[in-house]
XYZ file of N, CA and C in Angstrom:
717
model
N 51.881 98.920 -177.985
C 50.754 98.106 -177.375
C 51.242 97.856 -175.766
N 52.379 98.095 -175.763
C 52.845 97.462 -174.238
C 51.910 98.145 -173.234
N 51.847 99.356 -173.451
C 50.906 99.923 -172.196
C 49.651 99.382 -172.105
N 49.284 98.640 -172.941
C 47.752 97.781 -172.456
C 47.698 97.312 -171.298
N 48.796 96.984 -170.345
C 49.384 96.014 -169.619
C 48.503 97.193 -168.472
N 48.948 98.504 -168.466
C 48.536 99.506 -167.261
C 46.955 99.526 -167.447
N 45.972 99.001 -168.241
C 44.495 99.295 -168.136
C 44.085 98.747 -167.018
N 43.131 99.394 -166.188
C 42.462 99.013 -164.890
C 40.857 99.448 -165.488
N 40.161 99.183 -164.241
C 38.694 99.807 -164.658
C 38.589 101.334 -164.698
N 39.283 102.045 -164.321
C 39.632 103.602 -164.589
C 38.040 103.714 -164.157
N 37.579 103.919 -162.873
C 36.309 104.059 -162.411
C 35.980 105.714 -162.366
N 37.320 106.736 -162.543
C 36.830 107.846 -162.647
C 36.865 108.403 -163.781
N 37.050 107.525 -164.817
C 37.477 108.285 -166.599
C 36.243 108.393 -167.186
N 36.069 108.869 -167.939
C 34.730 109.382 -168.968
C 34.398 108.420 -169.405
N 33.256 107.768 -169.680
C 32.640 106.927 -170.390
C 32.589 107.155 -171.733
N 32.224 106.002 -172.499
C 32.138 106.150 -174.167
C 30.993 105.179 -174.543
N 30.656 105.278 -175.635
C 29.659 104.795 -176.200
C 30.076 103.047 -176.291
N 29.135 102.163 -175.675
C 29.210 100.961 -175.295
C 29.406 100.042 -176.930
N 28.205 100.163 -177.544
C 28.509 99.673 -178.748
C 29.077 100.148 -179.921
N 29.865 101.407 -179.727
C 31.270 101.817 -180.449
C 32.094 100.656 -180.242
N 32.550 100.439 -179.063
C 33.753 100.256 -178.326
C 33.482 98.439 -178.574
N 31.989 97.985 -178.525
C 31.878 96.664 -178.718
C 32.250 96.242 -180.000
N 32.136 97.041 -180.934
C 32.051 96.835 -182.312
C 33.196 96.544 -182.610
N 34.230 97.525 -182.146
C 35.596 97.850 -182.709
C 36.370 96.473 -181.722
N 36.329 95.832 -180.740
C 36.516 94.716 -180.354
C 36.304 93.548 -180.952
N 35.074 93.288 -181.595
C 34.540 92.236 -182.141
C 35.303 92.278 -183.555
N 35.587 93.553 -184.291
C 36.061 93.329 -185.222
C 37.560 92.890 -185.204
N 38.551 93.415 -184.133
C 39.747 92.731 -183.721
C 39.700 91.326 -183.314
N 38.788 91.013 -182.528
C 38.472 89.488 -182.304
C 38.859 88.429 -183.336
N 37.751 88.566 -184.331
C 37.708 87.919 -185.607
C 38.934 88.055 -186.276
N 39.652 89.325 -186.507
C 40.896 89.416 -187.093
C 42.058 88.616 -186.715
N 42.033 88.146 -184.987
C 43.271 87.406 -184.412
C 43.113 86.100 -184.892
N 42.243 85.541 -185.900
C 42.097 84.217 -186.460
C 43.245 84.291 -187.355
N 43.946 85.369 -187.839
C 44.700 85.509 -188.892
C 46.279 86.187 -188.268
N 45.972 86.957 -187.311
C 46.778 87.906 -186.587
C 47.009 87.803 -185.408
N 47.622 86.510 -184.798
C 47.967 86.146 -183.509
C 48.883 87.184 -182.637
N 49.429 87.941 -183.154
C 50.381 89.084 -182.713
C 49.719 89.969 -181.978
N 48.252 90.308 -181.855
C 47.734 91.247 -181.471
C 46.558 90.380 -180.273
N 46.730 89.053 -180.119
C 45.765 88.416 -179.312
C 45.747 88.731 -177.823
N 46.798 89.354 -177.479
C 47.028 89.295 -176.183
C 46.562 91.183 -175.637
N 46.654 91.677 -176.518
C 46.312 93.218 -176.487
C 44.598 93.178 -176.299
N 44.267 92.735 -177.649
C 42.875 92.365 -177.783
C 42.052 92.097 -176.566
N 42.230 90.807 -176.215
C 41.697 90.068 -175.171
C 41.768 90.785 -173.831
N 43.031 91.508 -173.347
C 43.164 92.689 -172.773
C 42.062 93.516 -172.581
N 41.796 94.150 -173.903
C 41.067 95.322 -173.988
C 39.428 94.952 -173.960
N 39.468 93.559 -174.324
C 37.889 92.879 -174.069
C 37.351 92.765 -172.868
N 38.314 92.777 -171.890
C 37.862 92.516 -170.766
C 37.258 93.832 -169.987
N 37.101 95.059 -170.498
C 36.603 96.078 -170.221
C 35.342 96.738 -170.907
N 34.748 95.926 -171.480
C 33.360 96.106 -172.578
C 32.204 96.209 -171.816
N 32.466 95.969 -170.637
C 31.256 95.788 -169.786
C 30.845 97.785 -169.743
N 31.958 98.096 -169.381
C 31.986 99.693 -168.765
C 33.052 100.447 -169.417
N 33.272 100.570 -170.712
C 34.545 101.228 -171.645
C 34.618 102.880 -171.220
N 36.125 103.017 -170.392
C 35.963 104.329 -170.741
C 37.420 104.677 -171.851
N 37.476 105.974 -171.734
C 38.247 106.552 -172.785
C 39.726 106.181 -173.166
N 40.210 105.556 -171.709
C 41.573 105.302 -171.671
C 41.834 103.686 -172.303
N 40.699 103.035 -171.986
C 40.309 101.748 -173.065
C 40.217 102.228 -174.665
N 39.324 102.973 -174.829
C 39.398 103.126 -176.255
C 40.312 103.757 -176.849
N 41.432 104.572 -176.059
C 42.617 104.861 -176.438
C 43.371 103.525 -176.758
N 43.552 102.789 -175.975
C 44.356 101.397 -176.275
C 43.961 100.344 -177.290
N 42.502 100.359 -177.721
C 42.235 99.857 -179.038
C 42.616 100.539 -180.031
N 42.606 102.128 -180.043
C 43.044 102.706 -181.126
C 44.342 102.344 -181.670
N 45.243 102.171 -180.381
C 46.592 101.889 -180.219
C 47.210 100.641 -181.084
N 45.807 99.507 -181.264
C 45.629 98.229 -181.666
C 45.756 98.728 -183.421
N 44.740 99.457 -183.545
C 44.404 99.670 -185.273
C 45.610 100.218 -185.709
N 46.336 101.636 -185.048
C 47.523 101.944 -185.383
C 48.469 101.019 -185.858
N 48.450 99.979 -185.022
C 49.705 98.828 -185.160
C 49.101 98.368 -186.601
N 48.278 97.875 -186.629
C 47.811 97.073 -187.640
C 47.979 97.965 -188.971
N 47.615 98.872 -188.892
C 47.983 99.814 -190.114
C 49.290 100.183 -190.593
N 50.202 99.785 -189.712
C 51.535 99.959 -190.056
C 51.729 98.713 -190.499
N 50.986 97.405 -190.275
C 51.367 96.347 -190.131
C 50.770 95.489 -191.346
N 49.826 96.296 -192.293
C 48.789 95.494 -193.089
C 49.390 94.396 -193.665
N 50.626 94.597 -194.212
C 51.415 93.593 -195.043
C 51.638 92.113 -194.120
N 51.593 91.939 -192.964
C 52.060 90.484 -192.367
C 50.793 89.635 -192.205
N 51.163 88.400 -192.714
C 50.470 87.285 -192.732
C 50.830 86.223 -192.035
N 50.180 84.887 -191.696
C 50.431 83.746 -191.502
C 51.242 82.946 -192.539
N 52.508 82.381 -192.391
C 53.022 81.790 -193.476
C 53.405 80.186 -193.599
N 52.673 79.297 -194.162
C 52.729 77.775 -193.865
C 53.739 77.523 -195.121
N 54.982 77.395 -194.831
C 55.864 76.801 -195.757
C 55.313 75.098 -196.219
N 55.669 74.940 -197.445
C 55.181 73.670 -197.974
C 56.216 72.709 -197.688
N 57.385 72.899 -197.088
C 58.199 71.881 -196.978
C 58.341 71.571 -195.438
N 57.610 72.099 -194.911
C 57.861 72.133 -193.390
C 57.619 70.355 -192.686
N 58.222 70.241 -191.877
C 58.277 68.636 -191.207
C 56.800 68.481 -190.734
N 56.422 67.769 -190.280
C 55.193 67.284 -189.836
C 55.162 66.632 -188.485
N 55.458 67.290 -187.232
C 55.528 67.008 -186.238
C 54.776 67.891 -185.170
N 54.297 67.294 -184.276
C 53.253 68.133 -183.525
C 54.024 68.654 -182.349
N 54.196 69.834 -181.673
C 54.848 70.532 -180.698
C 54.364 71.642 -180.307
N 54.584 72.030 -178.931
C 53.445 72.865 -178.203
C 54.171 73.882 -177.243
N 53.607 74.947 -177.159
C 54.198 75.777 -176.007
C 53.847 76.234 -174.913
N 53.641 76.574 -173.923
C 52.906 76.698 -172.630
C 53.642 77.822 -172.008
N 52.686 78.796 -171.635
C 53.199 79.804 -170.726
C 52.354 80.622 -169.859
N 52.775 81.547 -168.794
C 51.451 82.099 -167.967
C 52.407 83.399 -167.181
N 51.586 84.478 -167.260
C 51.995 85.520 -166.651
C 51.764 85.689 -165.481
N 52.530 85.632 -164.055
C 51.995 85.543 -162.800
C 51.291 86.883 -162.607
N 50.404 87.106 -162.308
C 49.351 88.014 -161.579
C 49.409 89.055 -162.555
N 49.510 89.150 -163.573
C 49.991 90.252 -164.376
C 48.650 91.069 -164.738
N 47.003 90.443 -164.252
C 46.043 90.965 -164.545
C 45.971 92.197 -163.657
N 46.011 93.323 -163.762
C 46.001 94.529 -162.615
C 44.574 94.745 -162.089
N 43.768 94.541 -162.215
C 42.389 94.933 -161.652
C 42.323 93.778 -160.391
N 42.610 92.270 -160.784
C 42.495 91.657 -159.470
C 43.404 90.071 -159.590
N 44.632 90.853 -160.076
C 45.644 89.879 -159.998
C 45.516 88.135 -160.448
N 44.606 88.126 -161.465
C 44.907 86.993 -162.078
C 45.729 86.996 -163.085
N 46.043 85.362 -163.471
C 47.382 85.366 -164.393
C 46.521 85.175 -165.733
N 47.194 85.153 -166.694
C 47.088 84.513 -167.985
C 47.859 83.676 -168.481
N 47.154 82.710 -169.122
C 47.423 81.617 -169.790
C 47.862 81.631 -171.109
N 48.546 81.247 -171.714
C 48.795 81.284 -173.153
C 49.372 79.880 -173.607
N 49.043 79.237 -175.031
C 49.643 78.348 -175.524
C 49.577 78.515 -176.914
N 50.152 77.929 -177.756
C 50.465 77.746 -179.234
C 50.811 76.333 -179.450
N 50.258 75.769 -180.402
C 50.449 74.707 -180.971
C 50.884 74.624 -182.438
N 52.151 73.705 -182.710
C 52.554 73.822 -184.174
C 52.721 72.439 -185.003
N 52.280 72.085 -185.871
C 52.622 71.136 -186.689
C 54.018 71.732 -187.704
N 55.193 70.690 -187.302
C 56.152 71.727 -187.945
C 56.190 72.902 -187.595
N 56.791 73.712 -188.452
C 56.634 75.145 -188.646
C 55.541 75.869 -188.753
N 54.493 75.118 -188.687
C 52.887 75.757 -188.938
C 52.455 75.894 -187.981
N 52.059 77.152 -187.450
C 51.296 77.783 -186.387
C 49.767 77.198 -186.618
N 48.823 76.065 -185.726
C 47.641 75.958 -186.077
C 46.639 76.087 -185.264
N 47.097 76.387 -183.793
C 46.210 76.685 -182.801
C 47.040 77.669 -181.793
N 46.193 78.390 -181.102
C 46.917 79.416 -179.994
C 45.982 80.026 -179.407
N 46.090 80.278 -178.271
C 45.068 80.905 -177.563
C 45.729 81.979 -176.137
N 44.948 82.806 -175.450
C 45.403 83.779 -174.865
C 44.472 83.962 -173.637
N 44.299 83.480 -172.434
C 42.802 83.585 -171.360
C 43.527 83.596 -170.236
N 42.431 84.710 -169.657
C 42.733 84.879 -168.252
C 42.329 83.672 -167.199
N 42.952 83.385 -166.374
C 42.908 82.266 -165.312
C 41.365 82.376 -164.629
N 40.976 81.603 -163.909
C 39.749 81.494 -163.398
C 39.901 81.951 -162.113
N 41.014 81.787 -161.626
C 41.276 81.820 -160.348
C 42.721 82.432 -159.858
N 42.882 83.255 -158.664
C 44.154 83.946 -158.490
C 45.227 82.819 -158.122
N 46.126 82.585 -159.047
C 47.286 81.696 -158.447
C 48.269 82.548 -157.599
N 48.948 81.408 -156.170
C 49.685 81.923 -155.590
C 50.794 81.745 -155.651
N 51.225 81.533 -156.860
C 52.915 80.849 -157.044
C 53.102 81.122 -158.716
N 54.170 81.436 -159.354
C 54.586 81.120 -160.480
C 54.420 79.745 -161.009
N 54.718 78.914 -160.311
C 54.544 77.499 -160.447
C 52.874 77.165 -160.707
N 52.152 77.473 -160.039
C 50.905 77.235 -159.510
C 50.222 77.817 -161.438
N 50.775 79.043 -161.471
C 50.177 79.758 -162.838
C 50.659 78.897 -163.862
N 52.047 78.758 -164.246
C 52.559 77.688 -164.942
C 51.611 76.407 -165.253
N 51.493 75.626 -163.947
C 51.054 74.438 -163.840
C 49.459 74.170 -164.813
N 48.884 75.381 -164.305
C 47.633 75.293 -164.891
C 47.338 75.821 -166.245
N 48.394 76.303 -166.930
C 48.691 76.838 -168.430
C 49.158 75.502 -168.931
N 49.912 74.756 -168.281
C 50.073 73.633 -168.952
C 49.057 72.675 -169.368
N 48.558 72.578 -167.960
C 47.079 71.619 -168.020
C 46.018 72.210 -169.078
N 45.957 73.322 -169.442
C 44.949 73.613 -170.594
C 45.727 73.370 -171.991
N 46.768 73.387 -171.710
C 47.657 73.022 -173.479
C 47.359 71.586 -173.415
N 47.946 70.817 -172.397
C 47.642 69.377 -172.432
C 46.052 68.669 -173.117
N 44.969 69.544 -172.253
C 43.706 69.125 -172.927
C 43.544 69.396 -174.408
N 43.939 70.860 -174.829
C 44.067 71.189 -176.270
C 44.878 69.860 -177.110
N 45.987 69.466 -176.796
C 46.998 68.392 -177.567
C 45.981 67.250 -177.708
N 45.228 66.638 -176.362
C 44.488 65.683 -176.603
C 43.633 65.496 -177.537
N 43.074 66.609 -177.545
C 41.874 66.839 -178.577
C 42.316 66.956 -180.267
N 43.342 67.545 -180.340
C 44.213 67.660 -181.427
C 44.576 66.268 -181.936
N 45.454 65.304 -180.769
C 45.476 64.075 -181.147
C 44.250 63.081 -181.646
N 43.364 63.590 -181.476
C 42.078 62.474 -181.733
C 41.651 63.076 -182.668
N 41.636 64.229 -183.202
C 41.156 64.758 -184.550
C 42.383 64.378 -185.395
N 43.409 64.091 -185.222
C 44.531 63.766 -186.424
C 44.307 61.763 -186.671
N 43.546 61.219 -185.487
C 43.996 60.071 -185.864
C 42.602 59.597 -186.788
N 41.882 60.672 -187.095
C 40.449 60.299 -188.121
C 41.230 60.244 -189.601
N 42.812 60.814 -189.431
C 43.376 60.803 -190.820
C 44.524 59.974 -190.784
N 44.550 58.968 -189.484
C 45.631 58.051 -189.794
C 46.724 58.529 -188.844
N 46.849 59.614 -188.611
C 48.204 60.396 -188.117
C 48.085 60.298 -186.500
N 49.411 59.578 -185.656
C 49.341 59.626 -184.804
C 50.700 59.975 -183.759
N 50.435 60.651 -182.933
C 51.520 61.416 -181.906
C 51.572 60.695 -180.708
N 52.947 60.113 -180.088
C 53.263 60.110 -179.076
C 54.119 61.011 -178.547
N 54.297 61.154 -177.087
C 55.296 61.841 -176.376
C 55.225 63.214 -177.039
N 54.215 64.049 -177.228
C 54.358 65.454 -177.800
C 54.831 66.295 -176.718
N 55.593 67.235 -176.911
C 56.659 67.901 -176.090
C 55.447 69.132 -175.909
N 55.445 69.137 -174.613
C 55.107 70.714 -174.112
C 56.305 71.779 -173.314
N 56.841 72.782 -174.360
C 57.627 73.229 -173.976
C 57.309 74.436 -172.823
N 57.780 74.497 -171.863
C 57.530 75.317 -170.535
C 58.680 75.605 -170.131
N 59.100 77.123 -169.586
C 60.084 77.692 -168.850
C 60.009 77.716 -167.608
N 59.123 77.066 -166.846
C 59.318 76.781 -165.048
C 59.708 75.279 -165.030
N 60.942 75.425 -164.702
C 61.104 73.781 -164.167
C 60.255 73.327 -162.759
N 59.736 74.233 -161.866
C 58.993 74.003 -160.941
C 57.793 73.265 -161.346
N 57.165 73.374 -162.440
C 55.798 73.034 -162.999
C 55.959 71.973 -163.593
N 57.221 71.850 -163.962
C 57.784 70.267 -164.979
C 57.658 69.401 -163.780
N 58.652 69.678 -162.533
C 58.422 68.604 -161.613
C 57.461 68.252 -160.548
N 56.364 69.277 -160.892
C 55.253 68.936 -160.454
C 54.202 68.086 -161.332
N 54.308 68.113 -162.453
C 53.551 67.471 -163.639
C 54.366 66.396 -163.609
N 55.330 65.621 -163.385
C 56.217 64.619 -163.278
C 55.817 63.833 -162.079
N 55.658 64.458 -161.172
C 55.220 63.914 -159.648
C 54.706 64.715 -158.791
N 53.436 65.223 -158.747
C 52.640 66.073 -157.940
C 52.664 65.533 -156.445
N 52.442 64.152 -156.116
C 52.643 63.532 -154.961
C 53.605 64.150 -154.176
N 54.912 64.289 -154.743
C 56.073 64.682 -154.037
C 55.946 65.811 -153.734
N 55.304 67.114 -153.856
C 55.445 67.998 -153.574
C 53.895 68.819 -152.512
N 54.610 68.413 -151.451
C 53.576 68.893 -150.551
C 52.755 70.221 -150.536
N 53.253 71.377 -151.088
C 53.072 72.508 -150.979
C 51.985 72.838 -152.197
N 51.749 72.110 -153.093
C 51.199 71.799 -154.518
C 49.670 71.463 -154.005
N 49.345 71.265 -152.792
C 47.837 70.778 -152.743
C 46.888 71.541 -152.986
N 46.682 72.809 -152.807
C 46.120 73.648 -153.145
C 45.621 74.018 -154.803
N 46.375 73.327 -155.462
C 45.979 73.629 -156.945
C 45.049 72.528 -157.141
N 44.255 73.211 -158.045
C 42.708 72.632 -158.352
C 43.302 71.165 -158.946
N 42.446 70.018 -158.828
C 42.831 68.911 -158.939
C 42.550 68.440 -160.395
N 42.118 69.002 -160.501
C 41.193 68.618 -162.341
C 42.805 68.985 -163.343
N 43.494 69.764 -162.588
C 45.117 69.908 -163.320
C 46.135 68.888 -163.464
N 45.692 68.249 -162.252
C 46.880 66.959 -161.796
C 46.700 65.852 -163.354
N 45.401 66.082 -164.190
C 45.411 64.870 -165.264
C 46.248 65.008 -165.753
N 47.102 65.850 -165.957
C 48.827 65.888 -166.649
C 49.521 64.929 -166.612
N 49.580 64.584 -165.426
C 50.489 63.432 -164.995
C 50.069 62.206 -165.481
N 48.602 61.938 -165.775
C 48.310 60.463 -166.443
C 48.671 60.371 -167.512
N 48.519 61.546 -168.678
C 48.779 61.814 -169.868
C 50.569 61.634 -169.891
N 51.339 62.048 -169.080
C 52.746 62.130 -169.282
C 52.881 60.206 -168.754
N 52.586 59.516 -168.085
C 52.659 58.288 -167.940
C 52.347 57.339 -168.960
N 51.236 57.778 -169.691
C 50.541 57.032 -170.887
C 51.443 57.163 -172.076
N 52.544 58.239 -172.125
C 53.337 58.853 -173.198
C 52.722 59.432 -174.070
N 51.567 60.168 -173.711
C 50.971 61.015 -174.872
C 51.372 62.322 -174.825
N 52.206 62.888 -173.952
C 52.704 64.000 -173.766
C 53.917 63.648 -172.862
N 54.923 65.083 -172.895
C 55.948 65.309 -172.085
C 56.223 66.863 -171.802
N 56.944 67.069 -170.697
C 57.125 68.207 -170.296
C 58.434 68.735 -170.476
N 58.951 69.334 -171.244
C 59.992 69.935 -171.734
C 60.661 71.217 -171.251
N 61.660 71.117 -170.809
C 62.270 72.703 -170.636
C 62.659 73.602 -171.690
N 62.161 74.638 -171.554
C 62.790 75.723 -172.893
C 63.099 76.929 -172.137
N 64.242 77.518 -172.746
C 64.777 78.740 -172.027
C 63.899 79.954 -172.304
N 63.585 80.852 -171.101
C 62.578 81.993 -171.447
C 62.695 82.778 -172.777
N 63.892 83.231 -173.099
C 64.591 83.621 -174.234
C 63.558 82.727 -175.767
N 63.523 81.581 -175.785
C 62.768 80.815 -176.505
C 61.696 80.363 -176.285
N 60.683 81.041 -175.263
C 59.346 80.718 -175.140
C 58.513 81.430 -175.797
N 58.155 81.195 -177.138
C 57.279 82.086 -178.084
C 56.029 82.495 -177.270
N 55.432 81.426 -176.516
C 54.069 81.889 -176.045
C 54.518 83.245 -175.093
N 55.019 84.136 -174.913
C 55.235 84.979 -173.907
C 54.503 85.946 -174.652
N 54.557 85.907 -176.154
C 53.963 87.079 -176.657
C 52.014 86.932 -176.802
N 51.788 85.936 -175.906
C 50.210 85.913 -175.545
C 49.673 85.992 -174.390
N 51.153 86.321 -173.376
C 50.857 86.551 -171.962
C 51.244 87.347 -171.227
N 52.025 88.324 -172.130
C 52.607 89.480 -171.600
C 52.912 90.547 -172.586
N 53.401 91.850 -172.198
C 53.930 92.673 -173.149
C 55.462 92.610 -173.163
N 55.993 92.983 -174.051
C 57.437 92.505 -174.890
C 57.988 93.956 -175.386
N 59.487 93.994 -175.068
C 60.156 94.916 -175.957
C 60.145 94.647 -177.444
N 59.924 95.647 -178.191
C 59.784 95.727 -179.591
C 60.749 94.502 -180.264
N 61.899 94.631 -179.567
C 62.938 93.686 -180.275
C 62.296 91.927 -179.887
N 62.116 91.798 -179.208
C 61.573 90.586 -178.573
C 60.299 90.054 -179.357
N 59.258 90.933 -179.278
C 57.873 91.014 -179.710
C 58.193 90.548 -181.232
N 59.436 91.288 -182.047
C 59.498 91.186 -183.226
C 59.733 89.611 -183.700
N 60.662 89.097 -182.650
C 61.315 87.788 -182.921
C 60.292 86.715 -182.536
N 59.416 86.965 -181.754
C 58.475 85.774 -181.112
C 57.569 86.018 -182.360
N 57.006 87.323 -182.888
C 56.086 87.068 -183.942
C 56.625 86.620 -185.243
N 58.019 86.761 -185.561
C 58.245 85.859 -186.853
C 58.371 84.642 -186.635
N 58.549 83.993 -185.201
C 58.716 82.607 -184.572
C 57.342 81.824 -184.780
N 56.424 82.705 -184.900
C 54.870 82.149 -185.225
C 54.344 82.356 -186.375
N 55.512 82.824 -187.559
C 55.157 82.494 -188.701
C 54.641 83.481 -189.141
N 54.737 84.812 -188.855
C 53.800 85.946 -189.539
C 54.881 86.584 -190.240
N 55.058 86.936 -191.129
C 55.733 87.624 -192.244
C 55.115 88.507 -193.120
N 55.808 88.965 -193.895
C 55.207 89.971 -195.022
C 54.811 89.208 -196.037
N 53.516 89.396 -196.651
C 53.207 88.340 -197.582
C 52.852 89.537 -198.772
N 53.466 89.432 -199.940
C 53.210 90.209 -200.935
C 52.144 90.208 -201.928
């Protein structure tokens, strides 16, 4: 599935039936609710639903082929898992070939149980890796605050929920954006993350790139790394 990142509009390619392509994408999007490992590839292919070409259809068929060989995989939630909320946030800088927008990816865990995840193209072109990562962390923060509010209904309260990010510059901006004069171009709505850090609701924590699980939602990976992160998400063979 790694070749899907090479997709572009392919304006010279042969057009295909839109109804067929959209129905295939719709089925795959429905499946991502239980198969987060295909989310990045499916979302990338979905960007070309307005005018699909043969190259796009070929990429979609590769996803179906992957699913056929891994039909026994499913999310496993262990009964003896701990109950602590922690998250990962990452972004691929300028990875979208059409107009170089970055892709944000986040995932949230309760203990070892994956409970929420998303992969989404950012609204504007990021001018640096720091900006792309900081925007992704802001989206992750918003998701955490919603989850914290929902958990309060069950009498569960979490403080200093860690957002694991592999970009030290983004972590520094989150803790003190005023100090970094070159970050004023970043949209101000993402600076709300600093307020939640000061209130003790969240904290930005550095994680090495080799342990950044969210890479699976933002970029193509080699087979070994992909299989490793897929397992860490909780996807395993279910008999």
